[in-house]
Structures are given as structure tokens and as C-alpha cells.
mmCIF file of C-alpha atoms and ligand atoms in Angstrom:
data_model
loop_
_atom_site.group_PDB
_atom_site.id
_atom_site.type_symbol
_atom_site.label_atom_id
_atom_site.label_comp_id
_atom_site.label_asym_id
_atom_site.label_seq_id
_atom_site.Cartn_x
_atom_site.Cartn_y
_atom_site.Cartn_z
ATOM 1 C CA UNK A 1 -36.285 -15.827 14.293
ATOM 2 C CA UNK A 2 -34.067 -15.930 11.241
ATOM 3 C CA UNK A 3 -30.902 -18.033 11.255
ATOM 4 C CA UNK A 4 -28.046 -18.557 8.772
ATOM 5 C CA UNK A 5 -25.169 -20.999 8.932
ATOM 6 C CA UNK A 6 -22.066 -19.854 7.200
ATOM 7 C CA UNK A 7 -20.119 -22.974 6.254
ATOM 8 C CA UNK A 8 -17.550 -24.358 3.776
ATOM 9 C CA UNK A 9 -14.949 -21.702 4.405
ATOM 10 C CA UNK A 10 -11.210 -22.674 4.130
ATOM 11 C CA UNK A 11 -10.583 -20.436 7.148
ATOM 12 C CA UNK A 12 -12.535 -18.304 9.613
ATOM 13 C CA UNK A 13 -10.493 -15.507 11.111
ATOM 14 C CA UNK A 14 -11.870 -14.228 14.389
ATOM 15 C CA UNK A 15 -9.429 -11.302 14.840
ATOM 16 C CA UNK A 16 -9.381 -11.659 18.571
ATOM 17 C CA UNK A 17 -5.597 -11.688 18.541
ATOM 18 C CA UNK A 18 -3.001 -12.420 15.861
ATOM 19 C CA UNK A 19 -1.840 -15.395 17.931
ATOM 20 C CA UNK A 20 -4.360 -17.484 19.854
ATOM 21 C CA UNK A 21 -6.926 -19.414 17.796
ATOM 22 C CA UNK A 22 -7.297 -16.540 15.378
ATOM 23 C CA UNK A 23 -7.478 -18.836 12.316
ATOM 24 C CA UNK A 24 -10.029 -21.585 12.482
ATOM 25 C CA UNK A 25 -10.526 -24.419 9.996
ATOM 26 C CA UNK A 26 -13.338 -26.912 9.604
ATOM 27 C CA UNK A 27 -15.401 -24.362 11.453
ATOM 28 C CA UNK A 28 -18.846 -22.881 10.843
ATOM 29 C CA UNK A 29 -20.441 -19.636 12.014
ATOM 30 C CA UNK A 30 -24.159 -19.267 12.991
ATOM 31 C CA UNK A 31 -25.967 -16.030 12.814
ATOM 32 C CA UNK A 32 -29.325 -15.617 14.546
ATOM 33 C CA UNK A 33 -31.379 -12.409 14.053
ATOM 34 C CA UNK A 34 -28.387 -10.603 12.632
ATOM 35 C CA UNK A 35 -25.960 -11.394 15.412
ATOM 36 C CA UNK A 36 -23.255 -14.077 15.639
ATOM 37 C CA UNK A 37 -24.759 -16.845 17.833
ATOM 38 C CA UNK A 38 -22.055 -19.495 17.685
ATOM 39 C CA UNK A 39 -18.719 -20.412 16.069
ATOM 40 C CA UNK A 40 -17.828 -24.092 16.223
ATOM 41 C CA UNK A 41 -17.188 -27.349 14.482
ATOM 42 C CA UNK A 42 -19.034 -27.575 11.171
ATOM 43 C CA UNK A 43 -20.710 -30.955 12.082
ATOM 44 C CA UNK A 44 -21.933 -29.773 15.461
ATOM 45 C CA UNK A 45 -23.318 -26.521 14.238
ATOM 46 C CA UNK A 46 -25.150 -28.106 11.267
ATOM 47 C CA UNK A 47 -27.033 -30.217 13.762
ATOM 48 C CA UNK A 48 -27.614 -27.403 16.255
ATOM 49 C CA UNK A 49 -28.893 -25.035 13.537
ATOM 50 C CA UNK A 50 -30.483 -27.657 11.287
ATOM 51 C CA UNK A 51 -33.191 -25.213 10.165
ATOM 52 C CA UNK A 52 -30.827 -22.355 9.298
ATOM 53 C CA UNK A 53 -30.385 -21.085 5.793
ATOM 54 C CA UNK A 54 -26.970 -22.400 4.538
ATOM 55 C CA UNK A 55 -24.463 -19.803 3.151
ATOM 56 C CA UNK A 56 -21.608 -21.540 1.435
ATOM 57 C CA UNK A 57 -18.315 -19.797 1.375
ATOM 58 C CA UNK A 58 -17.106 -22.130 -1.403
ATOM 59 C CA UNK A 59 -13.672 -22.468 0.130
ATOM 60 C CA UNK A 60 -13.045 -18.671 0.651
ATOM 61 C CA UNK A 61 -11.892 -16.984 3.885
ATOM 62 C CA UNK A 62 -14.411 -15.443 6.331
ATOM 63 C CA UNK A 63 -13.245 -12.346 8.258
ATOM 64 C CA UNK A 64 -15.068 -9.673 10.264
ATOM 65 C CA UNK A 65 -15.941 -6.622 8.218
ATOM 66 C CA UNK A 66 -13.183 -4.030 7.744
ATOM 67 C CA UNK A 67 -13.211 -1.095 10.160
ATOM 68 C CA UNK A 68 -11.744 1.838 8.186
ATOM 69 C CA UNK A 69 -10.959 4.177 11.052
ATOM 70 C CA UNK A 70 -9.500 7.144 9.139
ATOM 71 C CA UNK A 71 -11.028 8.640 5.922
ATOM 72 C CA UNK A 72 -11.773 11.968 4.358
ATOM 73 C CA UNK A 73 -14.440 10.321 2.227
ATOM 74 C CA UNK A 74 -16.829 13.306 1.844
ATOM 75 C CA UNK A 75 -15.386 15.689 -0.776
ATOM 76 C CA UNK A 76 -16.104 17.198 -4.087
ATOM 77 C CA UNK A 77 -13.643 16.481 -6.957
ATOM 78 C CA UNK A 78 -10.564 14.337 -6.939
ATOM 79 C CA UNK A 79 -7.324 16.439 -7.228
ATOM 80 C CA UNK A 80 -5.925 14.281 -10.053
ATOM 81 C CA UNK A 81 -3.950 17.285 -11.315
ATOM 82 C CA UNK A 82 -1.837 17.217 -8.165
ATOM 83 C CA UNK A 83 -1.111 13.484 -8.663
ATOM 84 C CA UNK A 84 0.443 14.491 -11.995
ATOM 85 C CA UNK A 85 2.553 17.251 -10.312
ATOM 86 C CA UNK A 86 3.783 14.839 -7.651
ATOM 87 C CA UNK A 87 4.709 12.356 -10.305
ATOM 88 C CA UNK A 88 6.927 15.123 -11.782
ATOM 89 C CA UNK A 89 8.559 15.450 -8.424
ATOM 90 C CA UNK A 90 6.802 18.301 -6.598
ATOM 91 C CA UNK A 91 6.311 17.470 -2.946
ATOM 92 C CA UNK A 92 2.840 17.450 -1.228
ATOM 93 C CA UNK A 93 3.621 20.257 1.171
ATOM 94 C CA UNK A 94 4.998 22.364 -1.686
ATOM 95 C CA UNK A 95 1.830 21.805 -3.654
ATOM 96 C CA UNK A 96 -0.128 22.961 -0.515
ATOM 97 C CA UNK A 97 2.071 26.089 -0.405
ATOM 98 C CA UNK A 98 1.296 26.844 -4.065
ATOM 99 C CA UNK A 99 -2.501 26.883 -3.162
ATOM 100 C CA UNK A 100 -3.269 23.226 -3.939
ATOM 101 C CA UNK A 101 -3.638 20.471 -1.443
ATOM 102 C CA UNK A 102 -6.347 20.666 1.239
ATOM 103 C CA UNK A 103 -7.156 24.262 0.388
ATOM 104 C CA UNK A 104 -7.997 23.388 -3.221
ATOM 105 C CA UNK A 105 -10.563 20.867 -1.862
ATOM 106 C CA UNK A 106 -11.882 23.627 0.456
ATOM 107 C CA UNK A 107 -12.527 26.009 -2.410
ATOM 108 C CA UNK A 108 -14.284 23.205 -4.278
ATOM 109 C CA UNK A 109 -16.339 22.079 -1.350
ATOM 110 C CA UNK A 110 -17.589 25.534 -0.324
ATOM 111 C CA UNK A 111 -19.273 25.807 -3.729
ATOM 112 C CA UNK A 112 -21.219 22.693 -3.349
ATOM 113 C CA UNK A 113 -24.519 22.212 -1.611
ATOM 114 C CA UNK A 114 -25.282 19.795 1.139
ATOM 115 C CA UNK A 115 -27.563 17.829 -1.209
ATOM 116 C CA UNK A 116 -24.841 17.613 -3.853
ATOM 117 C CA UNK A 117 -22.381 16.352 -1.356
ATOM 118 C CA UNK A 118 -24.776 13.623 -0.270
ATOM 119 C CA UNK A 119 -25.305 12.595 -3.887
ATOM 120 C CA UNK A 120 -21.587 12.459 -4.720
ATOM 121 C CA UNK A 121 -20.768 10.497 -1.596
ATOM 122 C CA UNK A 122 -23.362 7.717 -1.788
ATOM 123 C CA UNK A 123 -21.706 5.874 -4.706
ATOM 124 C CA UNK A 124 -18.291 6.242 -3.060
ATOM 125 C CA UNK A 125 -19.688 4.557 0.057
ATOM 126 C CA UNK A 126 -21.208 1.799 -2.135
ATOM 127 C CA UNK A 127 -17.728 1.196 -3.484
ATOM 128 C CA UNK A 128 -16.247 0.860 -0.032
ATOM 129 C CA UNK A 129 -19.041 -1.504 1.033
ATOM 130 C CA UNK A 130 -18.282 -3.642 -2.060
ATOM 131 C CA UNK A 131 -14.717 -3.973 -0.743
ATOM 132 C CA UNK A 132 -15.852 -5.343 2.575
ATOM 133 C CA UNK A 133 -15.868 -2.307 4.810
ATOM 134 C CA UNK A 134 -18.625 -2.468 7.414
ATOM 135 C CA UNK A 135 -17.703 0.583 9.576
ATOM 136 C CA UNK A 136 -16.079 3.756 8.282
ATOM 137 C CA UNK A 137 -15.006 6.999 9.991
ATOM 138 C CA UNK A 138 -15.458 10.116 7.932
ATOM 139 C CA UNK A 139 -13.867 13.484 8.773
ATOM 140 C CA UNK A 140 -14.985 16.956 7.955
ATOM 141 C CA UNK A 141 -12.076 19.330 7.213
ATOM 142 C CA UNK A 142 -12.761 20.693 3.687
ATOM 143 C CA UNK A 143 -15.041 23.482 4.937
ATOM 144 C CA UNK A 144 -12.711 25.293 7.376
ATOM 145 C CA UNK A 145 -15.377 27.714 8.505
ATOM 146 C CA UNK A 146 -18.249 26.885 10.825
ATOM 147 C CA UNK A 147 -21.068 26.885 8.244
ATOM 148 C CA UNK A 148 -19.180 24.601 5.769
ATOM 149 C CA UNK A 149 -17.944 22.263 8.497
ATOM 150 C CA UNK A 150 -21.546 21.929 9.642
ATOM 151 C CA UNK A 151 -22.568 21.374 5.981
ATOM 152 C CA UNK A 152 -20.067 18.504 5.758
ATOM 153 C CA UNK A 153 -21.102 16.866 9.054
ATOM 154 C CA UNK A 154 -24.836 17.196 8.146
ATOM 155 C CA UNK A 155 -24.136 15.615 4.824
ATOM 156 C CA UNK A 156 -22.235 12.809 6.598
ATOM 157 C CA UNK A 157 -25.223 12.224 8.841
ATOM 158 C CA UNK A 158 -27.610 12.047 5.910
ATOM 159 C CA UNK A 159 -25.343 9.623 4.103
ATOM 160 C CA UNK A 160 -25.222 7.475 7.332
ATOM 161 C CA UNK A 161 -29.016 7.288 7.380
ATOM 162 C CA UNK A 162 -29.038 5.893 3.880
ATOM 163 C CA UNK A 163 -26.369 3.110 3.875
ATOM 164 C CA UNK A 164 -26.366 -0.300 5.582
ATOM 165 C CA UNK A 165 -23.055 0.214 7.369
ATOM 166 C CA UNK A 166 -21.912 2.254 10.371
ATOM 167 C CA UNK A 167 -20.400 5.721 9.751
ATOM 168 C CA UNK A 168 -18.507 7.478 12.530
ATOM 169 C CA UNK A 169 -18.225 11.297 12.114
ATOM 170 C CA UNK A 170 -15.140 13.333 13.063
ATOM 171 C CA UNK A 171 -14.782 17.133 13.248
ATOM 172 C CA UNK A 172 -11.503 18.126 11.547
ATOM 173 C CA UNK A 173 -11.953 21.933 11.419
ATOM 174 C CA UNK A 174 -8.147 21.953 12.157
ATOM 175 C CA UNK A 175 -7.224 20.304 8.946
ATOM 176 C CA UNK A 176 -5.432 23.365 7.584
ATOM 177 C CA UNK A 177 -5.590 27.102 7.890
ATOM 178 C CA UNK A 178 -8.101 28.511 5.378
ATOM 179 C CA UNK A 179 -6.761 31.198 2.995
ATOM 180 C CA UNK A 180 -8.598 34.016 4.851
ATOM 181 C CA UNK A 181 -6.713 33.176 8.063
ATOM 182 C CA UNK A 182 -3.272 32.572 6.648
ATOM 183 C CA UNK A 183 -1.851 35.619 8.413
ATOM 184 C CA UNK A 184 -3.907 35.431 11.601
ATOM 185 C CA UNK A 185 -3.609 31.798 12.508
ATOM 186 C CA UNK A 186 -4.454 32.075 16.147
ATOM 187 C CA UNK A 187 -7.727 33.818 15.194
ATOM 188 C CA UNK A 188 -8.761 30.637 13.291
ATOM 189 C CA UNK A 189 -7.975 28.543 16.367
ATOM 190 C CA UNK A 190 -10.278 30.984 18.335
ATOM 191 C CA UNK A 191 -12.959 30.508 15.773
ATOM 192 C CA UNK A 192 -12.721 26.697 16.099
ATOM 193 C CA UNK A 193 -12.886 26.665 19.866
ATOM 194 C CA UNK A 194 -15.548 29.370 20.355
ATOM 195 C CA UNK A 195 -17.781 28.836 17.335
ATOM 196 C CA UNK A 196 -17.242 25.674 15.335
ATOM 197 C CA UNK A 197 -16.876 23.135 18.240
ATOM 198 C CA UNK A 198 -19.865 24.532 20.218
ATOM 199 C CA UNK A 199 -22.005 24.466 17.050
ATOM 200 C CA UNK A 200 -21.052 20.936 16.123
ATOM 201 C CA UNK A 201 -21.622 19.727 19.720
ATOM 202 C CA UNK A 202 -25.045 21.466 19.893
ATOM 203 C CA UNK A 203 -26.261 19.351 16.884
ATOM 204 C CA UNK A 204 -24.420 16.238 18.127
ATOM 205 C CA UNK A 205 -22.793 15.963 14.716
ATOM 206 C CA UNK A 206 -19.391 14.387 15.676
ATOM 207 C CA UNK A 207 -17.965 11.736 17.985
ATOM 208 C CA UNK A 208 -14.269 12.732 17.531
ATOM 209 C CA UNK A 209 -12.225 15.934 17.178
ATOM 210 C CA UNK A 210 -9.050 15.692 15.100
ATOM 211 C CA UNK A 211 -6.159 18.046 14.265
ATOM 212 C CA UNK A 212 -3.408 17.940 11.601
ATOM 213 C CA UNK A 213 -0.453 18.657 13.806
ATOM 214 C CA UNK A 214 2.604 19.042 11.568
ATOM 215 C CA UNK A 215 5.370 21.652 11.040
ATOM 216 C CA UNK A 216 3.787 24.405 8.972
ATOM 217 C CA UNK A 217 0.212 23.429 9.929
ATOM 218 C CA UNK A 218 -1.062 23.262 13.519
ATOM 219 C CA UNK A 219 1.502 23.643 16.389
ATOM 220 C CA UNK A 220 1.574 21.603 19.499
ATOM 221 C CA UNK A 221 0.036 24.379 21.547
ATOM 222 C CA UNK A 222 -2.742 25.042 18.979
ATOM 223 C CA UNK A 223 -3.444 21.314 18.747
ATOM 224 C CA UNK A 224 -3.695 20.963 22.506
ATOM 225 C CA UNK A 225 -6.027 23.996 22.802
ATOM 226 C CA UNK A 226 -8.326 22.675 20.148
ATOM 227 C CA UNK A 227 -8.443 19.079 21.471
ATOM 228 C CA UNK A 228 -9.037 20.273 25.010
ATOM 229 C CA UNK A 229 -11.924 22.461 23.806
ATOM 230 C CA UNK A 230 -13.313 19.430 21.912
ATOM 231 C CA UNK A 231 -12.990 17.207 25.010
ATOM 232 C CA UNK A 232 -14.894 19.832 26.996
ATOM 233 C CA UNK A 233 -17.748 19.413 24.471
ATOM 234 C CA UNK A 234 -17.672 15.618 24.631
ATOM 235 C CA UNK A 235 -15.559 15.090 21.509
ATOM 236 C CA UNK A 236 -12.863 12.475 21.878
ATOM 237 C CA UNK A 237 -9.445 13.588 20.602
ATOM 238 C CA UNK A 238 -7.554 12.151 17.593
ATOM 239 C CA UNK A 239 -4.391 13.448 16.086
ATOM 240 C CA UNK A 240 -2.852 13.458 12.560
ATOM 241 C CA UNK A 241 0.635 13.056 14.074
ATOM 242 C CA UNK A 242 4.203 13.006 12.790
ATOM 243 C CA UNK A 243 3.064 12.378 9.230
ATOM 244 C CA UNK A 244 6.068 13.847 7.287
ATOM 245 C CA UNK A 245 8.219 15.370 10.067
ATOM 246 C CA UNK A 246 8.419 14.753 13.743
ATOM 247 C CA UNK A 247 6.529 17.212 15.870
ATOM 248 C CA UNK A 248 5.692 15.283 19.011
ATOM 249 C CA UNK A 249 2.169 14.453 17.848
ATOM 250 C CA UNK A 250 2.245 10.947 19.098
ATOM 251 C CA UNK A 251 3.476 12.038 22.589
ATOM 252 C CA UNK A 252 0.659 14.680 22.768
ATOM 253 C CA UNK A 253 -1.941 12.167 21.586
ATOM 254 C CA UNK A 254 -0.946 9.816 24.490
ATOM 255 C CA UNK A 255 -0.847 12.614 26.966
ATOM 256 C CA UNK A 256 -4.397 13.731 26.032
ATOM 257 C CA UNK A 257 -5.727 10.170 26.047
ATOM 258 C CA UNK A 258 -6.560 10.404 22.276
ATOM 259 C CA UNK A 259 -8.406 7.443 20.729
ATOM 260 C CA UNK A 260 -5.651 7.338 18.055
ATOM 261 C CA UNK A 261 -2.523 8.926 16.700
ATOM 262 C CA UNK A 262 -2.557 8.579 12.928
ATOM 263 C CA UNK A 263 0.124 8.364 10.101
ATOM 264 C CA UNK A 264 3.282 8.270 12.289
ATOM 265 C CA UNK A 265 5.746 8.128 9.346
ATOM 266 C CA UNK A 266 8.209 10.250 11.468
ATOM 267 C CA UNK A 267 7.327 9.116 14.977
ATOM 268 C CA UNK A 268 10.243 9.252 17.477
ATOM 269 C CA UNK A 269 11.292 6.502 19.888
ATOM 270 C CA UNK A 270 9.815 8.557 22.741
ATOM 271 C CA UNK A 271 6.459 8.736 20.737
ATOM 272 C CA UNK A 272 6.563 4.899 20.297
ATOM 273 C CA UNK A 273 7.031 4.465 24.036
ATOM 274 C CA UNK A 274 4.270 7.013 24.856
ATOM 275 C CA UNK A 275 1.743 5.138 22.615
ATOM 276 C CA UNK A 276 2.781 1.752 23.985
ATOM 277 C CA UNK A 277 2.142 3.016 27.601
ATOM 278 C CA UNK A 278 -1.282 4.424 26.725
ATOM 279 C CA UNK A 279 -4.729 3.408 25.305
ATOM 280 C CA UNK A 280 -4.058 5.439 22.179
ATOM 281 C CA UNK A 281 -3.992 3.345 19.041
ATOM 282 C CA UNK A 282 -1.261 3.796 16.465
ATOM 283 C CA UNK A 283 -3.212 4.080 13.143
ATOM 284 C CA UNK A 284 -1.062 3.400 10.131
ATOM 285 C CA UNK A 285 -2.029 4.598 6.592
ATOM 286 C CA UNK A 286 0.480 2.992 4.221
ATOM 287 C CA UNK A 287 -1.551 3.604 1.069
ATOM 288 C CA UNK A 288 -1.043 7.360 1.525
ATOM 289 C CA UNK A 289 2.728 6.946 1.494
ATOM 290 C CA UNK A 290 2.447 4.653 -1.486
ATOM 291 C CA UNK A 291 0.340 7.236 -3.460
ATOM 292 C CA UNK A 292 2.875 9.917 -2.408
ATOM 293 C CA UNK A 293 5.690 7.819 -3.767
ATOM 294 C CA UNK A 294 7.535 7.585 -0.468
ATOM 295 C CA UNK A 295 9.814 4.720 0.426
ATOM 296 C CA UNK A 296 9.892 5.373 4.206
ATOM 297 C CA UNK A 297 7.006 3.859 6.084
ATOM 298 C CA UNK A 298 5.877 4.041 9.805
ATOM 299 C CA UNK A 299 7.974 1.755 12.019
ATOM 300 C CA UNK A 300 5.328 -0.873 12.561
ATOM 301 C CA UNK A 301 7.561 -3.595 13.993
ATOM 302 C CA UNK A 302 8.994 -1.185 16.618
ATOM 303 C CA UNK A 303 5.434 -0.165 17.563
ATOM 304 C CA UNK A 304 4.273 -3.765 17.920
ATOM 305 C CA UNK A 305 7.426 -4.833 19.804
ATOM 306 C CA UNK A 306 6.905 -1.968 22.205
ATOM 307 C CA UNK A 307 3.371 -3.184 22.850
ATOM 308 C CA UNK A 308 1.349 -0.546 21.042
ATOM 309 C CA UNK A 309 -2.050 -1.433 19.405
ATOM 310 C CA UNK A 310 -2.105 -0.790 15.720
ATOM 311 C CA UNK A 311 -4.889 -0.084 13.274
ATOM 312 C CA UNK A 312 -4.760 0.018 9.522
ATOM 313 C CA UNK A 313 -6.959 2.427 7.539
ATOM 314 C CA UNK A 314 -7.203 3.854 4.041
ATOM 315 C CA UNK A 315 -7.020 7.661 4.592
ATOM 316 C CA UNK A 316 -9.312 7.744 1.551
ATOM 317 C CA UNK A 317 -9.183 11.406 0.391
ATOM 318 C CA UNK A 318 -9.290 13.343 -2.868
ATOM 319 C CA UNK A 319 -5.531 14.186 -2.862
ATOM 320 C CA UNK A 320 -3.098 11.823 -1.245
ATOM 321 C CA UNK A 321 -5.009 8.493 -1.037
ATOM 322 C CA UNK A 322 -7.540 8.349 -3.813
ATOM 323 C CA UNK A 323 -8.862 4.877 -2.988
ATOM 324 C CA UNK A 324 -11.315 3.503 -0.440
ATOM 325 C CA UNK A 325 -9.756 -0.017 -0.806
ATOM 326 C CA UNK A 326 -8.867 -1.703 2.410
ATOM 327 C CA UNK A 327 -7.254 -4.396 0.259
ATOM 328 C CA UNK A 328 -4.791 -1.856 -1.045
ATOM 329 C CA UNK A 329 -3.985 -0.592 2.483
ATOM 330 C CA UNK A 330 -3.440 -4.307 3.574
ATOM 331 C CA UNK A 331 -1.232 -5.040 0.619
ATOM 332 C CA UNK A 332 0.868 -1.883 1.267
ATOM 333 C CA UNK A 333 1.165 -2.842 4.895
ATOM 334 C CA UNK A 334 2.490 -6.318 4.027
ATOM 335 C CA UNK A 335 4.622 -5.440 1.085
ATOM 336 C CA UNK A 336 6.159 -2.244 2.425
ATOM 337 C CA UNK A 337 6.034 -2.606 6.221
ATOM 338 C CA UNK A 338 6.648 -6.318 6.445
ATOM 339 C CA UNK A 339 3.449 -6.839 8.369
ATOM 340 C CA UNK A 340 2.324 -10.426 8.497
ATOM 341 C CA UNK A 341 -1.070 -10.841 6.665
ATOM 342 C CA UNK A 342 -2.821 -12.034 9.695
ATOM 343 C CA UNK A 343 -1.503 -9.073 11.720
ATOM 344 C CA UNK A 344 -2.702 -6.811 9.007
ATOM 345 C CA UNK A 345 -6.197 -8.234 8.971
ATOM 346 C CA UNK A 346 -6.371 -7.901 12.831
ATOM 347 C CA UNK A 347 -5.223 -4.289 12.533
ATOM 348 C CA UNK A 348 -7.824 -3.606 9.831
ATOM 349 C CA UNK A 349 -10.659 -5.039 11.884
ATOM 350 C CA UNK A 350 -10.199 -5.220 15.669
ATOM 351 C CA UNK A 351 -7.529 -2.503 15.551
ATOM 352 C CA UNK A 352 -9.772 -0.119 13.706
ATOM 353 C CA UNK A 353 -12.549 -0.828 16.172
ATOM 354 C CA UNK A 354 -10.280 0.131 19.005
ATOM 355 C CA UNK A 355 -9.276 3.334 17.199
ATOM 356 C CA UNK A 356 -12.966 4.215 17.066
ATOM 357 C CA UNK A 357 -13.611 3.046 20.628
ATOM 358 C CA UNK A 358 -16.070 0.386 19.341
ATOM 359 C CA UNK A 359 -14.273 -2.667 20.553
ATOM 360 C CA UNK A 360 -17.161 -3.497 22.996
ATOM 361 C CA UNK A 361 -19.951 -2.386 20.612
HETATM 362 O O1 LIG B 401 -4.501 12.440 6.206
HETATM 363 N N1 LIG B 401 -2.534 15.088 6.196
HETATM 364 C C1 LIG B 401 -3.607 15.664 6.163
HETATM 365 N N2 LIG B 401 -4.799 15.191 5.674
HETATM 366 C C2 LIG B 401 -5.002 14.158 4.773
HETATM 367 C C3 LIG B 401 -4.764 14.601 3.424
HETATM 368 C C4 LIG B 401 -6.027 15.220 2.866
HETATM 369 C C5 LIG B 401 -5.845 15.861 1.535
HETATM 370 O O2 LIG B 401 -4.747 15.948 0.991
HETATM 371 O O3 LIG B 401 -6.924 16.284 1.030
HETATM 372 C C6 LIG B 401 -4.192 12.941 5.178
HETATM 373 O O4 LIG B 401 -3.292 12.494 4.484
HETATM 374 FE FE1 LIG B 402 -6.085 11.985 7.094
#
């Protein structure tokens, strides 16, 4: 048996709820064989676990690990050139229309081998671990054809085997329409449901299936078709919903019992009510809007007042959120959305776990 006693912290934040006993002082935490065994008064626990190795917090704050429930952390190069274009005022969706955006990352990724992707990603995961993330969801979505979506998900699995944190894989074949299907969009949807989803399920490579539902990208009907095909293969739905313009993504996510509806910068009041009356978590990604130079953020207070569960994540990706820092996401949430820091920490830990259906794990 190995035991450690974490003591001398100014606060221990349990993240059970932002209200009741979430912030504990004069409290220690005992870990036995890698699992939390007790949280209690420092004096009592130092008697009970007298033989434990002492880990002193030196007055810092102890929180659960961050659960980053929305990332695109497996990619080739950063699209720094697009950041420069946006800084000059060209909008993200316009850059995408000009051949940049997600499709630029697709061209880049298709040229890279699975081994190369594993090698590029490992240091990026090390950076995120350094920032306190202990569980991270990673989406495919830069392959946009079966072989390259499989390449991404196999690389994610290999990375997961080599790092000391949990990685949750998501199929996002419906991230964009690849260039070769620009004028036959329904044919790409057919490819996803008849080829990509069955192939991914056969190798058990993903837990979730996600779609970027947005005007100009996947329609409501296409989104529904893809998510239902995913569900039929055991993949739990998630939706990139109402990011820039309202399209009813939050409403559809609630209707389909999705684990989460993500972004929500343009969610409607009906969408807020739909999420509040469902188990679907509202995942907020304020660092993306910050990187995009936007001043309008998701209506977090309305979501909380309505009774929705919120999660905070980074959206770490090569174009619109080029940082795996949960601290940055928390700072944006507090500075721009007026979230209380404790609410933000709960959303970045317990909220993220709910968005990944890991709250009991
Ligand atoms: O969640 N909105 C779509 N997908 C990503 C952006 C990915 C990219 O630009 O490469 C997002 O923001
Ligand atoms: Fe995303």
C-alpha cells in the first residue's frame, strides 16, 4: 500500500457544486494506492495517515485535474498565417471560403504519416499536462475521408497509450466538406454514414461522434442523419452548435440526447430552454472567441439561470484557438463572460467530466 497526505493548502476545491462546501480550508486530502481515500481536518488526517508521505502544497490551492472536453489537439502545422489575416480584419468563415481554415489543415494532415502525427502530438500533450489537464477529449476532423480519419484516430489511440492522462477520442468526419465533395455535399454525408462511421466503430476508435452544424457547413438534416448513424454504431452524439450564427444546433443536440452542445455564441432562448431541460451539457469555449477577436460571448448567465450544466474547454486547434491552456479558457470565462472563478473551476472539472459522460468514472 502506498499513501500520500496532501496538506498545507490554502484551499481545497472539491468541485462538487459551486455552492455547498466546495471550498475547504484547514483541510487535507489522503491518497491511498492512487485513489482519494479521505478529505478531512488536517489534524485528524495526519493522525489517521501517520505513515503517509507528506506532500506540502506550500499554501497553494488544490483542485481536481482539468477535464478539457473539447479539443482538436491532433494536427500538423499551426495556421499562424490566418491569424495574421484575421488581425487585418478578414473573418474566419471568409478565410475558409478562400481555401484556408479547416481545409488548409486537411491538406496538411493528409500528407503526414500516422507516425509523424504521433511524434508531433506527444509534446503538445506534455504541454497540456503541465497546465494541469488530466483528461482531454481529442477530435478527428482534419482527414475528411475514411482512411485519413482512421489515421487520425489510430494516432490518437497511440498517443493515449503513451501519456499518463486519459484521452477520449471523438469522430468528427463532419467537420467540413472536403474540397473534392464541395459540389456533392450529400455524397460526403453518405460516405460518412456508410463508410467512415462503420470503419471507426469496427476498430472501436471513438467514443463520440460530432458534427459542425452551422450555416454554410452541415445543415440540420445532415447533422441529424450523421448523428443517428453514429448512435446506431454506439457513438454518443456531440454538436458544434450555434457557433457564429443561430442554426438550431442546441435544440437538435437536446432532442438527440447529445452529451454536449458546444460553442453556443449565437444560441437562442429556445436553445437555452432545450439544454436546461435535458442532460446535454452546454460547453463554452471562450478562448476561441478571444482568439477570433470577437466581443460577443455565449450567454453563460442565462444558461446557468435556466438550469443548464456548463463545461469550459479550450477548443485547442491549429487555427482558431492555438493554445491548450485551461488557465486561458478560465480567464476568458471570468473576464469576458462574468463567470465567478469558482463557477469557472467547477465547469472546467466536473462540468467537463459530465460533457464526456465520465462523472461517475
Ligand atoms: O471548434 N468550428 C469548427 N471547428 C473548430 C475550428 C477548427 C479549425 O479552425 O481548425 C472549432 O472552433
Ligand atoms: Fe471545435
